[in-house]
Short mmCIF file of C-alpha atoms in Angstrom, two decimals:
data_model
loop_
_atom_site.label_atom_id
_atom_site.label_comp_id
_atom_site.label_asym_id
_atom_site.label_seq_id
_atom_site.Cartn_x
_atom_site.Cartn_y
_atom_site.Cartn_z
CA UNK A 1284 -30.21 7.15 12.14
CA UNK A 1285 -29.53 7.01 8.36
CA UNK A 1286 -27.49 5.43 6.01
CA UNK A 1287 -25.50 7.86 4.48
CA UNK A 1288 -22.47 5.49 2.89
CA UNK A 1289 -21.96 1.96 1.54
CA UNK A 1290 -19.70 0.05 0.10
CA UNK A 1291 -21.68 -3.43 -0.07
CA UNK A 1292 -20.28 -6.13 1.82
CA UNK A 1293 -17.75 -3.92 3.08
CA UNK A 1294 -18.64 -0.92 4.65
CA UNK A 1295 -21.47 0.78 5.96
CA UNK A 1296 -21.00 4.98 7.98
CA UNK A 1297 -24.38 6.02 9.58
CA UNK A 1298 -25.85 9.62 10.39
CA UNK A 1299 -24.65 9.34 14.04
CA UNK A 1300 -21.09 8.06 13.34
CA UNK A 1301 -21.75 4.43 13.46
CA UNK A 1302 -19.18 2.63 11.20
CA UNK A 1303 -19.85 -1.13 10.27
CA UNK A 1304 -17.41 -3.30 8.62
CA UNK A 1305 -17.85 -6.70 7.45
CA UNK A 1306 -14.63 -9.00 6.41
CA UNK A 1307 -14.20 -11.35 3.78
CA UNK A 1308 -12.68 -14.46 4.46
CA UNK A 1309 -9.99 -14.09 7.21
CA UNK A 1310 -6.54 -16.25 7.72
CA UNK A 1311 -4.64 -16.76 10.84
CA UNK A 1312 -1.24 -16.15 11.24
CA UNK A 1313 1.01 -19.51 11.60
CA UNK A 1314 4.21 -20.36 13.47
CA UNK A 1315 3.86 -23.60 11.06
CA UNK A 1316 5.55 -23.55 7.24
CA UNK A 1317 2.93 -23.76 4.75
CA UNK A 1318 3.38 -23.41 1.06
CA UNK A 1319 7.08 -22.37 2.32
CA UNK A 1320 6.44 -19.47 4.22
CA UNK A 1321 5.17 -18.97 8.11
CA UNK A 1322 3.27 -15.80 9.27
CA UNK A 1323 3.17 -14.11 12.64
CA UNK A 1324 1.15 -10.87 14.12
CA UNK A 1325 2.51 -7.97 15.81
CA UNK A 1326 1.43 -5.01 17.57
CA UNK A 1327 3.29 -2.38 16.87
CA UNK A 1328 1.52 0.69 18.82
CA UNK A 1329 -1.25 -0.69 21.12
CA UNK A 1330 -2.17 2.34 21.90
CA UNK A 1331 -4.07 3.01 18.94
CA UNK A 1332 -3.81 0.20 17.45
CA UNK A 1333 -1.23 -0.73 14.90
CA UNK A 1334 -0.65 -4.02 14.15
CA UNK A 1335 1.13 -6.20 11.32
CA UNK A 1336 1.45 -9.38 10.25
CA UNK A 1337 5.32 -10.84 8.95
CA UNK A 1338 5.90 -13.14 6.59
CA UNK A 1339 9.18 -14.86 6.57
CA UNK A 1340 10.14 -17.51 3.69
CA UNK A 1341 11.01 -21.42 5.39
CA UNK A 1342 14.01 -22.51 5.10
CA UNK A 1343 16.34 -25.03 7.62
CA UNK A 1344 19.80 -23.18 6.97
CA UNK A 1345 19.21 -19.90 6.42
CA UNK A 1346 22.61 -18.08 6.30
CA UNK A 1347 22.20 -14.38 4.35
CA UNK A 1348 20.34 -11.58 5.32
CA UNK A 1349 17.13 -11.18 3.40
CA UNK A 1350 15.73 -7.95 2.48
CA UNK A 1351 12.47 -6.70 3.71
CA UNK A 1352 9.21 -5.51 2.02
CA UNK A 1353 6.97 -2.98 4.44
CA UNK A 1354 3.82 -3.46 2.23
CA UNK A 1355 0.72 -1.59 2.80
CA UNK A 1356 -2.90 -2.59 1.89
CA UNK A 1357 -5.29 -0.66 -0.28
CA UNK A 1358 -8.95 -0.29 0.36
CA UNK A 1359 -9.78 3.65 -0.01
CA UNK A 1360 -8.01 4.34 3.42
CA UNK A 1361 -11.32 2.56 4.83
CA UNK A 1362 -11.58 -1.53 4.84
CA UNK A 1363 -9.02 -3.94 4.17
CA UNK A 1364 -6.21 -5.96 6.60
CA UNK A 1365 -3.68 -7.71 6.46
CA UNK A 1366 -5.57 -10.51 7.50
CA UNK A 1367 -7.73 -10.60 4.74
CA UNK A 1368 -7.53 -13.97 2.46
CA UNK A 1369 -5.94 -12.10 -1.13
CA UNK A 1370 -3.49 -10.18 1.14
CA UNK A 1371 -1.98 -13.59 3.05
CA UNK A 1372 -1.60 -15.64 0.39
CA UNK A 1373 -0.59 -13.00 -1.96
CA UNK A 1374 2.25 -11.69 0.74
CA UNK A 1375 3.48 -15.27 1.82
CA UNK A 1376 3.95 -16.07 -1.68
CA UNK A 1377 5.58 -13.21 -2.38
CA UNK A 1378 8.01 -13.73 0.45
CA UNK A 1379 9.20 -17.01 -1.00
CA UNK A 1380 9.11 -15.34 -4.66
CA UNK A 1381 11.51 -12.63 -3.56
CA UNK A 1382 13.09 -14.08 -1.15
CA UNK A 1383 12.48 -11.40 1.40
CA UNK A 1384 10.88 -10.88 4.92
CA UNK A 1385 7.67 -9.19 4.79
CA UNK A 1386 5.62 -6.51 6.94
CA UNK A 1387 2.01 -5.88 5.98
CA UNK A 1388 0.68 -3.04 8.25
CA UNK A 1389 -2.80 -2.26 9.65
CA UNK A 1390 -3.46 1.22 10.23
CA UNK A 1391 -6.08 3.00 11.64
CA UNK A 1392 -9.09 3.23 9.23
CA UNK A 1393 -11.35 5.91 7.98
CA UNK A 1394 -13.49 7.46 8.69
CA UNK A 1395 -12.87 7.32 12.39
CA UNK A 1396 -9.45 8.88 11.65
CA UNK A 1397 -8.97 10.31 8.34
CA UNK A 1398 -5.75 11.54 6.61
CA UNK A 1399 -3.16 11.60 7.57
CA UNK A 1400 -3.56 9.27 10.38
CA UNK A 1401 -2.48 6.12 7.94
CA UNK A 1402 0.54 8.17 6.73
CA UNK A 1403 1.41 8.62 10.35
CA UNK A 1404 0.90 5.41 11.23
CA UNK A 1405 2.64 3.66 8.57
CA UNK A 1406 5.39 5.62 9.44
CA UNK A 1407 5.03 4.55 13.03
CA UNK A 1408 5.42 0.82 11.58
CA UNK A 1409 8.52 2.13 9.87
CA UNK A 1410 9.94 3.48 13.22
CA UNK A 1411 8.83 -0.12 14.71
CA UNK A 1412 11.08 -2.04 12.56
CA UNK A 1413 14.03 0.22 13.19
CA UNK A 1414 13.59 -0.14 16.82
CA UNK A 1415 12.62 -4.15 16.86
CA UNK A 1416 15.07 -5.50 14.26
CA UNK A 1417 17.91 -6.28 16.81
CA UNK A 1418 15.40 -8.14 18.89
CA UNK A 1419 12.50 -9.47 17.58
CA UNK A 1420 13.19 -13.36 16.76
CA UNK A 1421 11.57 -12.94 12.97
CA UNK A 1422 13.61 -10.18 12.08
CA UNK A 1423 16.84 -11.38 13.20
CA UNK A 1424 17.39 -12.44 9.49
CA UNK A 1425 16.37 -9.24 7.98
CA UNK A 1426 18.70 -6.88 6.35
CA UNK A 1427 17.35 -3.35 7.29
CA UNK A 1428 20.24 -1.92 5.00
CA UNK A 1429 17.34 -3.01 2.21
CA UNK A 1430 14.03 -2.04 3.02
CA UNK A 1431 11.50 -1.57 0.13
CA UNK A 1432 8.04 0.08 0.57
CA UNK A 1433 4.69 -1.43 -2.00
CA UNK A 1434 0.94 -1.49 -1.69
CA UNK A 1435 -1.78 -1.51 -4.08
CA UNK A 1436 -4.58 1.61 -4.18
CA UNK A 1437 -4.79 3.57 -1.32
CA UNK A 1438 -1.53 1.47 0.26
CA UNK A 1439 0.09 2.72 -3.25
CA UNK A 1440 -0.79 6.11 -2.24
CA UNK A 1441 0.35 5.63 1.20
CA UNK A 1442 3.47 4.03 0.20
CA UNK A 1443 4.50 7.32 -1.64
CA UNK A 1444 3.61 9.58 1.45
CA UNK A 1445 5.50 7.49 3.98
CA UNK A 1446 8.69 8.15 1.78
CA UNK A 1447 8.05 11.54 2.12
CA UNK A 1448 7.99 11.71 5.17
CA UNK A 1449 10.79 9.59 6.15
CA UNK A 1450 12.82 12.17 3.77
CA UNK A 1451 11.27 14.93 6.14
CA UNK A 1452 11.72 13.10 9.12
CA UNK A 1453 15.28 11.43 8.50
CA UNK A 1454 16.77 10.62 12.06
CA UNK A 1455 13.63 8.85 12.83
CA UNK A 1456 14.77 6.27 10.88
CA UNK A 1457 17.79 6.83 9.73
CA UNK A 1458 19.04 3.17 10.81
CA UNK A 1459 16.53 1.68 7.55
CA UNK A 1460 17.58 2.18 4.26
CA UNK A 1461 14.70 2.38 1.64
CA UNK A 1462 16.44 1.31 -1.27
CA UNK A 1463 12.73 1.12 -3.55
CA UNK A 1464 8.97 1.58 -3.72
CA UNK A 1465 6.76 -0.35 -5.62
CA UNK A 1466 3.31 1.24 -5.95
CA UNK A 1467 0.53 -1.06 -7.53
CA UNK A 1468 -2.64 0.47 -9.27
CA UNK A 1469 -2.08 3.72 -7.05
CA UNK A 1470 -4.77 6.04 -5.69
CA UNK A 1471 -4.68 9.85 -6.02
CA UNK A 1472 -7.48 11.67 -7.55
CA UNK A 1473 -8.20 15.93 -7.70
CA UNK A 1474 -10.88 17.95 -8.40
CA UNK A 1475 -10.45 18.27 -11.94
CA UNK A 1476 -11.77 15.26 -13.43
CA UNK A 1477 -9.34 13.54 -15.65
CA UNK A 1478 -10.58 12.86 -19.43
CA UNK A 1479 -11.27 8.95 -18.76
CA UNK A 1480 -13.16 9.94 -15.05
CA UNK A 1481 -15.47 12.22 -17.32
CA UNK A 1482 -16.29 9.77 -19.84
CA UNK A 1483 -16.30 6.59 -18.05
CA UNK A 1484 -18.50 3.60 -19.27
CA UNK A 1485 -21.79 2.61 -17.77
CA UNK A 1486 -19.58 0.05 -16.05
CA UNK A 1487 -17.14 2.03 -14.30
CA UNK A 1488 -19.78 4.77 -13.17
CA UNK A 1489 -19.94 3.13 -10.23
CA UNK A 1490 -16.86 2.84 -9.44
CA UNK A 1491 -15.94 6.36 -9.96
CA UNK A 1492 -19.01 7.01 -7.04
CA UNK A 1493 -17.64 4.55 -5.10
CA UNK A 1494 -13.88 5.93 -5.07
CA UNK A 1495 -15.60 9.42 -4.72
CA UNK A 1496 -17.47 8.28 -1.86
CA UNK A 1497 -13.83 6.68 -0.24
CA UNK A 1498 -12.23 9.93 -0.62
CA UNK A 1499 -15.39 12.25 1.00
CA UNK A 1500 -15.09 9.82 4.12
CA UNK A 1501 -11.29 9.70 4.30
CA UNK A 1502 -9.58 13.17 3.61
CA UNK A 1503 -10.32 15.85 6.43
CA UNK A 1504 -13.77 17.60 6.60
CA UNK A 1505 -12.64 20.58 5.80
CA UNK A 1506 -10.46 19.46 2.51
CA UNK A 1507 -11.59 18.60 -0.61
CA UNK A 1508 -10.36 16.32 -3.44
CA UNK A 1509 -7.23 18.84 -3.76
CA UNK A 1510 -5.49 17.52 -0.39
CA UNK A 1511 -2.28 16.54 -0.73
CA UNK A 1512 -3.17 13.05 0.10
CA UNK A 1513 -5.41 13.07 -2.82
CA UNK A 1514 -3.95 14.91 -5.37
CA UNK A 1515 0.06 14.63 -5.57
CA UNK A 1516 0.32 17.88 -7.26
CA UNK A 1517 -0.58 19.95 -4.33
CA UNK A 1518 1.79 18.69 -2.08
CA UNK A 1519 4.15 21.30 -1.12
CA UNK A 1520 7.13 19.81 -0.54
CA UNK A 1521 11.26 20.83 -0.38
CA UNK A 1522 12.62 20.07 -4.01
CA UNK A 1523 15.12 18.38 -2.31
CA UNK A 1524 12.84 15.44 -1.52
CA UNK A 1525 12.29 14.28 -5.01
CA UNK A 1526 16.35 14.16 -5.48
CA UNK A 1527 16.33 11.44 -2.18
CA UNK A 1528 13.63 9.24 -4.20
CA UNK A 1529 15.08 6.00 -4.90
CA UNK A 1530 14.08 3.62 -7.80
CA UNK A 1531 10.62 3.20 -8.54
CA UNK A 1532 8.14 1.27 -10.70
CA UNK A 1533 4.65 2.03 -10.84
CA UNK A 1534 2.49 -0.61 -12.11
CA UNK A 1535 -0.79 -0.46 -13.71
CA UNK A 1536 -3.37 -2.64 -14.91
CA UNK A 1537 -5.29 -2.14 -18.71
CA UNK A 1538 -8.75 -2.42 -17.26
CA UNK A 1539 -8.44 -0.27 -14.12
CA UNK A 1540 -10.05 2.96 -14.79
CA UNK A 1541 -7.84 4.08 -12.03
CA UNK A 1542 -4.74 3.20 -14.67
CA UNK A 1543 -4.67 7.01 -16.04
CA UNK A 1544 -3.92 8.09 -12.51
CA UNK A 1545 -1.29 6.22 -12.09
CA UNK A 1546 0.31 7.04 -15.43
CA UNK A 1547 0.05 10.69 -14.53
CA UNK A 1548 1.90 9.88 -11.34
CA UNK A 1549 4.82 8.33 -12.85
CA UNK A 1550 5.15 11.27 -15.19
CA UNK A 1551 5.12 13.84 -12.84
CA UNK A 1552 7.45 11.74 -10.61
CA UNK A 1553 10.02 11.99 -14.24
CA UNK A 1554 9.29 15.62 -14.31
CA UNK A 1555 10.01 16.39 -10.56
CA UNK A 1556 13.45 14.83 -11.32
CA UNK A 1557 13.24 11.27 -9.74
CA UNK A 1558 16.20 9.34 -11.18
CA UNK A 1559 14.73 5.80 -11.85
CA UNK A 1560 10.82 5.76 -12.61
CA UNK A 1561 9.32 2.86 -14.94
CA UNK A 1562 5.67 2.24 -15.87
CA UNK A 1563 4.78 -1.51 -15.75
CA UNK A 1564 1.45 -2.77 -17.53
CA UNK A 1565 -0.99 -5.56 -17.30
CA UNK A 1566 -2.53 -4.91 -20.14
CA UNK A 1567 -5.65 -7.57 -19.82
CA UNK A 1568 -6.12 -7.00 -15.68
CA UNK A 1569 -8.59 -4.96 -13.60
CA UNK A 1570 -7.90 -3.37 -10.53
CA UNK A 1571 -5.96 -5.06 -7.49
CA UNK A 1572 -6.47 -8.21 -9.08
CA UNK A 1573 -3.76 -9.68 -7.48
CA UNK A 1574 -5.26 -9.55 -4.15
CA UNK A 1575 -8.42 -10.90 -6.00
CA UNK A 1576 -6.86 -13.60 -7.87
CA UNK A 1577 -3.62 -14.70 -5.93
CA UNK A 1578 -2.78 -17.61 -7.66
CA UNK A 1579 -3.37 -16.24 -11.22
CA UNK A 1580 -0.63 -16.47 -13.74
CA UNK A 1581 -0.87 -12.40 -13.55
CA UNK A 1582 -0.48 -12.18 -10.10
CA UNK A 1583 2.35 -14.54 -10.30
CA UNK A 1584 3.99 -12.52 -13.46
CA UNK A 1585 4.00 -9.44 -11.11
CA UNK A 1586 5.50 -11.34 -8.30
CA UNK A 1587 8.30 -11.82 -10.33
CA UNK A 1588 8.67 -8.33 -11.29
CA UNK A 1589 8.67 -7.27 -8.10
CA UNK A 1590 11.32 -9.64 -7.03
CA UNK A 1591 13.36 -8.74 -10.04
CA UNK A 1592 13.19 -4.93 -9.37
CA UNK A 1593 14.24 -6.10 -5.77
CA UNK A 1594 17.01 -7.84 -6.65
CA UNK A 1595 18.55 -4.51 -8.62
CA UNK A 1596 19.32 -3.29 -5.10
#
């Protein structure tokens, strides 16, 4: 038995299959308000499993319906939870930021079960909500007439495929109404090197091995860095999809070498004919950092964003 893929402190896939994972720091969910929000966790298909955590702002007298944000995590499709430390406090914050009742999903993780078992899963959390709104105590105060989808990375990625879907898929869920997606430092990728992939610095070499090594262990054996999943370009969809897209705003970070990617995503988003696409910038930030850095002034600057593009619909 062999090592044959790392991702240090993270992640380690042996010859034989073996898959090790090793958390960072981990919160619990709490019934009790802290820093004005409460969390709870939820299984939402046991059989597999999917679970997800909620976050629902504190207040005594709460009287309107609050939106909700179905928020996926990154991690190359193969660490990460919602459990994780950056994710909590970065999600119950948000929640009292936006006002707004938050989902964060766990999916199944690669590369047990590669693509498109998070897109199908995610979806499954989509169907979950539809179904439990009307009785699950935390979502009694949700308004499932406003449902946005985010994530950062690979949950950016996933985010965009799970509207897809639901477009594909519309009875399913037709009682939601996804009125916007917010995808943070997204993940796609091809073949074809992009210009900034090809010349990266000493410092980002590694990183470009490391996302190539995310992708090898999470799209299908057979596929290469063309999949849809991977490379937005290739997926063959009905040109009536991009005409159902809703608003969107894609937001990128100066020092993420991943930023070109996501550029080229909004502009082909413009070009397929998406009505409402911006491109948001932090110009002085590296990837994700606001699951690295929760209580940055950055992180808290794109809270606001986010709760301002909410608030739009």
């Amino acid at each position: 038995m062999s090592l044959i893929a790392e991702a240090p402190d993270f992640l380690q896939v042996y010859s034989d299959g073996l898959v090790k994972r090793f958390d960072p720091e981990t919160v619990p969910a709490s019934s009790k308000p802290s820093n004005g929000y409460k969390s709870k966790d939820v299984v939402i298909d046991p059989s597999k499993p999917i679970t997800g955590r909620i976050f629902l702002p504190h207040f005594e007298n709460q009287q309107n319906l609050l939106p909700v944000l179905v928020y996926f995590h990154g991690g190359g499709f193969c660490i990460g939870s919602t459990t994780w430390l950056g994710y909590h406090h970065f999600l119950g914050d948000f929640s009292v930021a936006s006002q707004s009742i938050v989902l964060s999903v766990d999916y199944r993780l690669a590369p047990e079960h590669r693509l498109p078992a998070a897109y199908e899963d995610c979806y499954v959390a989509l169907q979950w909500l539809a179904e439990q709104a009307s009785s699950e105590p935390w979502l009694q105060g949700a308004d499932i007439s406003r449902v946005f989808l985010s994530g950062e990375s690979a949950g950016g990625n996933i985010a965009h495929h799970v509207f897809v879907k639901t477009t594909q898929r519309n009875n399913d869920v037709l009682v939601l109404k996804i009125k916007g997606l917010m995808v943070i430092h997204p993940y796609f990728g091809s073949e074809e090197r992009t210009e900034k992939e090809e010349a990266v610095a000493d410092d980002d070499k590694e990183c470009v091995a490391m996302n190539d090594m995310f992708w090898r262990l999470s799209i299908p054996e057979d596929s290469n860095r063309d999949y849809f999943g991977c490379n937005f370009e290739k997926h063959d969809v009905d040109a009536s999809v991009w005409s159902q897209f809703p608003g969107i705003e894609v937001y990128v970070a100066g020092r993420d070498f991943l930023k070109e990617r996501g550029v080229m995503y909004a502009e082909f988003l413009k070009k397929k004919g998406v009505k409402e696409v911006k491109l948001v910038e932090a110009k002085e930030e590296p990837h994700i950092f606001h699951i690295f850095y929760p209580q940055s002034d950055a992180t808290r600057l794109l809270q606001s964003q986010m709760s301002h593009f909410m608030k739009r619909y």
